[in-house]
Amino acid sequence: MTELRSATVTGTRSRRLAQTFLGAIIAALIGAGVYTSVTIEDRQTSIDHLFRYDVAYTATQAVVELLRFQDALLLLDRQRTPEALAEAELRFEILVGRVATLEKGEFAAFAEKTPETARAVSELRAVVTALDPLMADAGPDLDVEQLVARLVPMDAQLIGLAAEANRESAELTQQNREILSRLHRRYSLLSFGLIVTALCLVAVLAWHNRLLLRAHRNLRQSTGDLQQAADDLAAANDAVAAANRELKQQNRLLSEKEDALLAQNVLFDAALNNMSQGLCMFDGSMRPIVCNAQFAQLFKTQQRLDCDADAVPDGTWSLRDLAPDVALELADNIARSRAASFETQCYDGRIIAVAQQPMADGRWVATFADVTEQRQAQARIAHMARHDGLTNLPNRYAFRERIQDALDRRAVGGSMLAVMCLDLDSFKVVNDTLGHPTGDALLCAVAERVAGCVRGSDMVARFGGDEFAILQVSIERLDEAERLASRIVDEMRRPFTIDGELVFATASLGVAIAPRHGADPDVLLKNADLALYAAKGDGRRTYRFFEEVMDELVADRRAMERDLRRAIAERALDLHYQPIVDLRSMKITGMEALLRWTHPERGVVPPSRFIPIAEDTGLIVEIGRWVLAQACADAARWPSHLKIAVNLSPAQFAHGDIVEDVRTALSRAGLRPERLVGEITESLLLTETTSTLDALRRLKDVGIEIAMDDFGTGYSSLSYLRKYPFDRIKIDRDFLGAAERGEESAAIVQTIVRLGAALGMTTIAEGVETLEDLQMLIGAGCPEAQGYLFSPPMPREQVFEMLRSSDVTARRVA
Amino acid sequence: MVAVSLRWPAVLLAAALLVGPGAMADPALPQPAGKAILVVSGKIANTNDGAVARFDREMLEALGTVEIRTRTPWYDGAVVFEGVLMRNLMSAVGAQGTEVIAKALNDYRSRIPLSDFERYDVVLAMKRDGAAMPIRENGPLFIVYPFDANPELQADRYYGRSVWQLSEVEVR
């Protein structure tokens, strides 16, 4: 590097020198150029001067013109013609002009240089001035000789002048030539100098070039060195960059791993602390390693656990310090090295569900959950599924299961068991009249009373509503069941005290005995129910044991239902009409339509048998619609003052559109609405609903009359009469035909009639069969009546016939 | 295309107008009323006496006169010359050559290229300092170059072409 630098310094110095030389030479060249220009300018000036105006020629021309004038004069002297004269005059004029020329301008400058030439010009001027007057007056007789004589001295003067001008010209030429040759010498020297300078320039340039070459070589060499160094550096740089990349890569990987770990950590943390269960990781000796907030929360109330949500397990306590039961189970499973799930009740009552799992390194992880509420809810649901919510008695499901269980046991023991169904006789009335809260209280009291009648091994259940069931197990003799049934019925006869009021709620009971009446819970229940039905049929407040015939009755009922359906389809039902008579005029005021069914095998079936079936199955809706249509159609053909009374079933109100049916029947028959009387029973009002009341009102709006049938048999609540817009009251047949009741009946009938009259209702007595009845009714003031005394129900044709043949007066039995 | 086709006739018309004046020059010259002082001969288109054109003073003056003021080798100081431009004279006679031979009364001759008349305002002087020039004062006609206006003319070549006492011009 030092050599390189010294060489570079030397080269630089030499080049600077060479540049200085070059500058000097260029300056010299410029100087030479300028000088050459000056020299050339000088030369040009000299040459110009050389070729300027030629005085010698002018002087010579003057000589020639003088001679031509003399020649013209001589010619004139010989010929004496005007042409010759004109020629002479012209030549004179030219000569004069020449002399004038010699006197002016550059020639004058030349002529005045010497006295001789100046004198010659002035003498020439004198000669021509002297000749001028002569030439002006010239004529053919011009004295030519005198003129020529005068011109003689002019010759010498002009020739002398010419000679002098010639010498002057030559002199001038010589001077110019000398100037030129001097210039040539200078020019030659200058050229030589230029050549030398050019050579120097070439030499210096060559030298400079060599210096430059050397510098260039040095530069190239140093460039090579630098290139080499740069390459080495680049290689080193690449290595460093590669190493750097590698490091960055490693760093990035590490960073990513760290991020992943961090993220995982966060996830784990979040997962741990957001899981619903408590989690704890512990070693073989049950010392905790990690636990989450829920774990701490779970055992926080434990006095011995010094661990809260943020506490890091410090190994100073073990899981043995938790609930001992949990710890015992955990330890047991650790000893057996097995995963396990278990539930344990702590001493504080909580139920803890634990799932325990061994880990690869001999550690354990366990989750803990407080399932107390869950278990309690489950127990509650299980209880609710098997018990009645109101009385807390077992329900049908539990009862049936218990029967099955008892049957299974009985198979081993050999004893009998009794299944009883109990039904309150008038619960609906209690509910309707005293309200549901009272009804519910009554049900609870009944449950309590019945439960008091049975042994601990027996079971009392409630199926819903007022249906109860009793299971009596391990009975050896039938009278044991009979005794219980009797006792329950007797107990139920005693009134209940609900909210300080006495409530009467008698019960009916049906009993089925296993295995005699069935070996299946469902069969036993069904048979007990049939027995209950029979007990109710027997007038209630009693009990019945199941009998095979009850089953037959049910089968008979089914057959009748089937036949009834067929009868409807085949239009085998018919209407009979019983006249209603005005007791004062003894004239027929109307007819009550009565349904008749003549069974192809059984013969005439009374309405009391098939109407309940029709009501239970809903067939009554269709039948009722037909009855309305038929009765209206028939009545339309009767005299217009006769009314037609049709019985309306509660089912028609509940399941059909009774108002629409009535309207349709009237319009199809073309019957005036006021001729139709709809008869309803008290039972319809027992199921009092807004829709029933609404339907009655709408029927009144249509224009028909409403009659209360069978008044006096049921509750005969006077409030009904006030509440509903009845037009008629029909007194039940029970109040007639009983002479033994005598005075009492008459008083009741009289009361009803008076009541009806007070309320604006017509009273009609039913079932008038004897004269005594008639007399009693007339005595009581009853306005209308119907019965066998007047006429039994008649087929439609017979009614038409009767109406045609007579003026419709009641048959009087004399 | 329409514009271009319309333009060509216009160009041709312009060309015809430019050529026109030369073609319409009057070939005939009037006869000199007074004494002829200049004879132009040689390759000329316009004549008035056979093959030559003769001019008197008035005819020359009719060509239009100009004045130039210059110094000369023949007079002291600057002199004002008045006369006809030589190129106007050449134009008047319809000169068709390359040079002229100028002849003087004293039989002096000088060859002058016609290009001199185009390049310089060469005057055929008829008056000097406002007065007509008689023969004895180098008249009546004197070819004068504008020496002061063009310094390159101050050379023997142009002094030699300055012919005084001019009597005849032959166009070659």
XYZ file of N, CA, C and O in Angstrom, chain A residues 17 36 41 72 86 199 223 275 320 335 385 564 574 580 582 586 652 740 784-785 791:
84
model
N 3.151 18.316 -13.794
C 4.212 18.958 -14.583
C 3.840 18.950 -16.057
O 3.902 19.973 -16.747
N 0.529 35.568 -35.950
C 0.383 35.237 -37.367
C -0.718 36.077 -37.982
O -0.548 36.637 -39.063
N -2.198 40.409 -41.484
C -2.890 41.688 -41.657
C -1.919 42.722 -42.228
O -2.235 43.417 -43.184
N -4.401 65.376 -83.523
C -5.651 65.953 -84.020
C -5.423 67.327 -84.626
O -6.028 67.663 -85.661
N -13.855 69.047 -84.603
C -14.508 68.452 -83.421
C -13.583 67.487 -82.702
O -13.515 67.461 -81.460
N 5.885 20.021 -32.061
C 6.669 18.831 -31.705
C 6.704 18.676 -30.176
O 6.524 17.574 -29.636
N -7.329 -1.172 -8.114
C -8.745 -1.556 -8.255
C -8.887 -3.053 -8.046
O -9.804 -3.520 -7.364
N -63.450 -23.561 34.074
C -64.202 -24.815 34.147
C -65.090 -24.776 35.396
O -64.781 -24.099 36.377
N -55.451 -34.505 52.621
C -56.013 -35.171 53.812
C -56.666 -34.142 54.731
O -57.490 -34.484 55.564
N -53.829 -45.883 46.349
C -53.216 -47.145 46.758
C -53.446 -48.215 45.695
O -52.559 -49.048 45.451
N -92.304 -37.430 40.269
C -92.724 -38.365 39.233
C -93.585 -39.476 39.834
O -94.363 -40.101 39.122
N -126.171 -48.944 18.827
C -126.689 -47.578 18.755
C -126.105 -46.835 17.553
O -126.818 -46.143 16.841
N -136.598 -43.436 16.587
C -137.881 -42.819 16.242
C -138.306 -41.881 17.364
O -137.797 -41.970 18.484
N -149.012 -32.371 26.325
C -148.980 -31.572 27.546
C -150.319 -30.824 27.572
O -150.719 -30.210 26.578
N -153.350 -28.326 29.340
C -153.685 -27.192 30.201
C -154.761 -27.676 31.181
O -155.822 -28.139 30.770
N -158.266 -28.109 29.931
C -158.082 -29.485 29.579
C -157.829 -29.658 28.069
O -158.251 -30.615 27.446
N -124.589 -31.853 24.292
C -124.828 -31.026 23.105
C -124.297 -29.605 23.323
O -123.878 -28.953 22.386
N -148.811 -42.083 49.918
C -148.326 -42.155 51.304
C -147.618 -40.874 51.719
O -147.597 -40.513 52.875
N -150.147 -26.740 34.103
C -150.108 -27.732 33.041
C -149.576 -29.049 33.572
O -148.872 -29.094 34.599
N -149.865 -30.145 32.816
C -149.386 -31.450 33.254
C -149.303 -32.403 32.067
O -149.868 -32.151 31.008
N -152.332 -39.257 28.268
C -151.959 -40.020 27.075
C -150.533 -40.517 27.243
O -149.663 -39.776 27.749
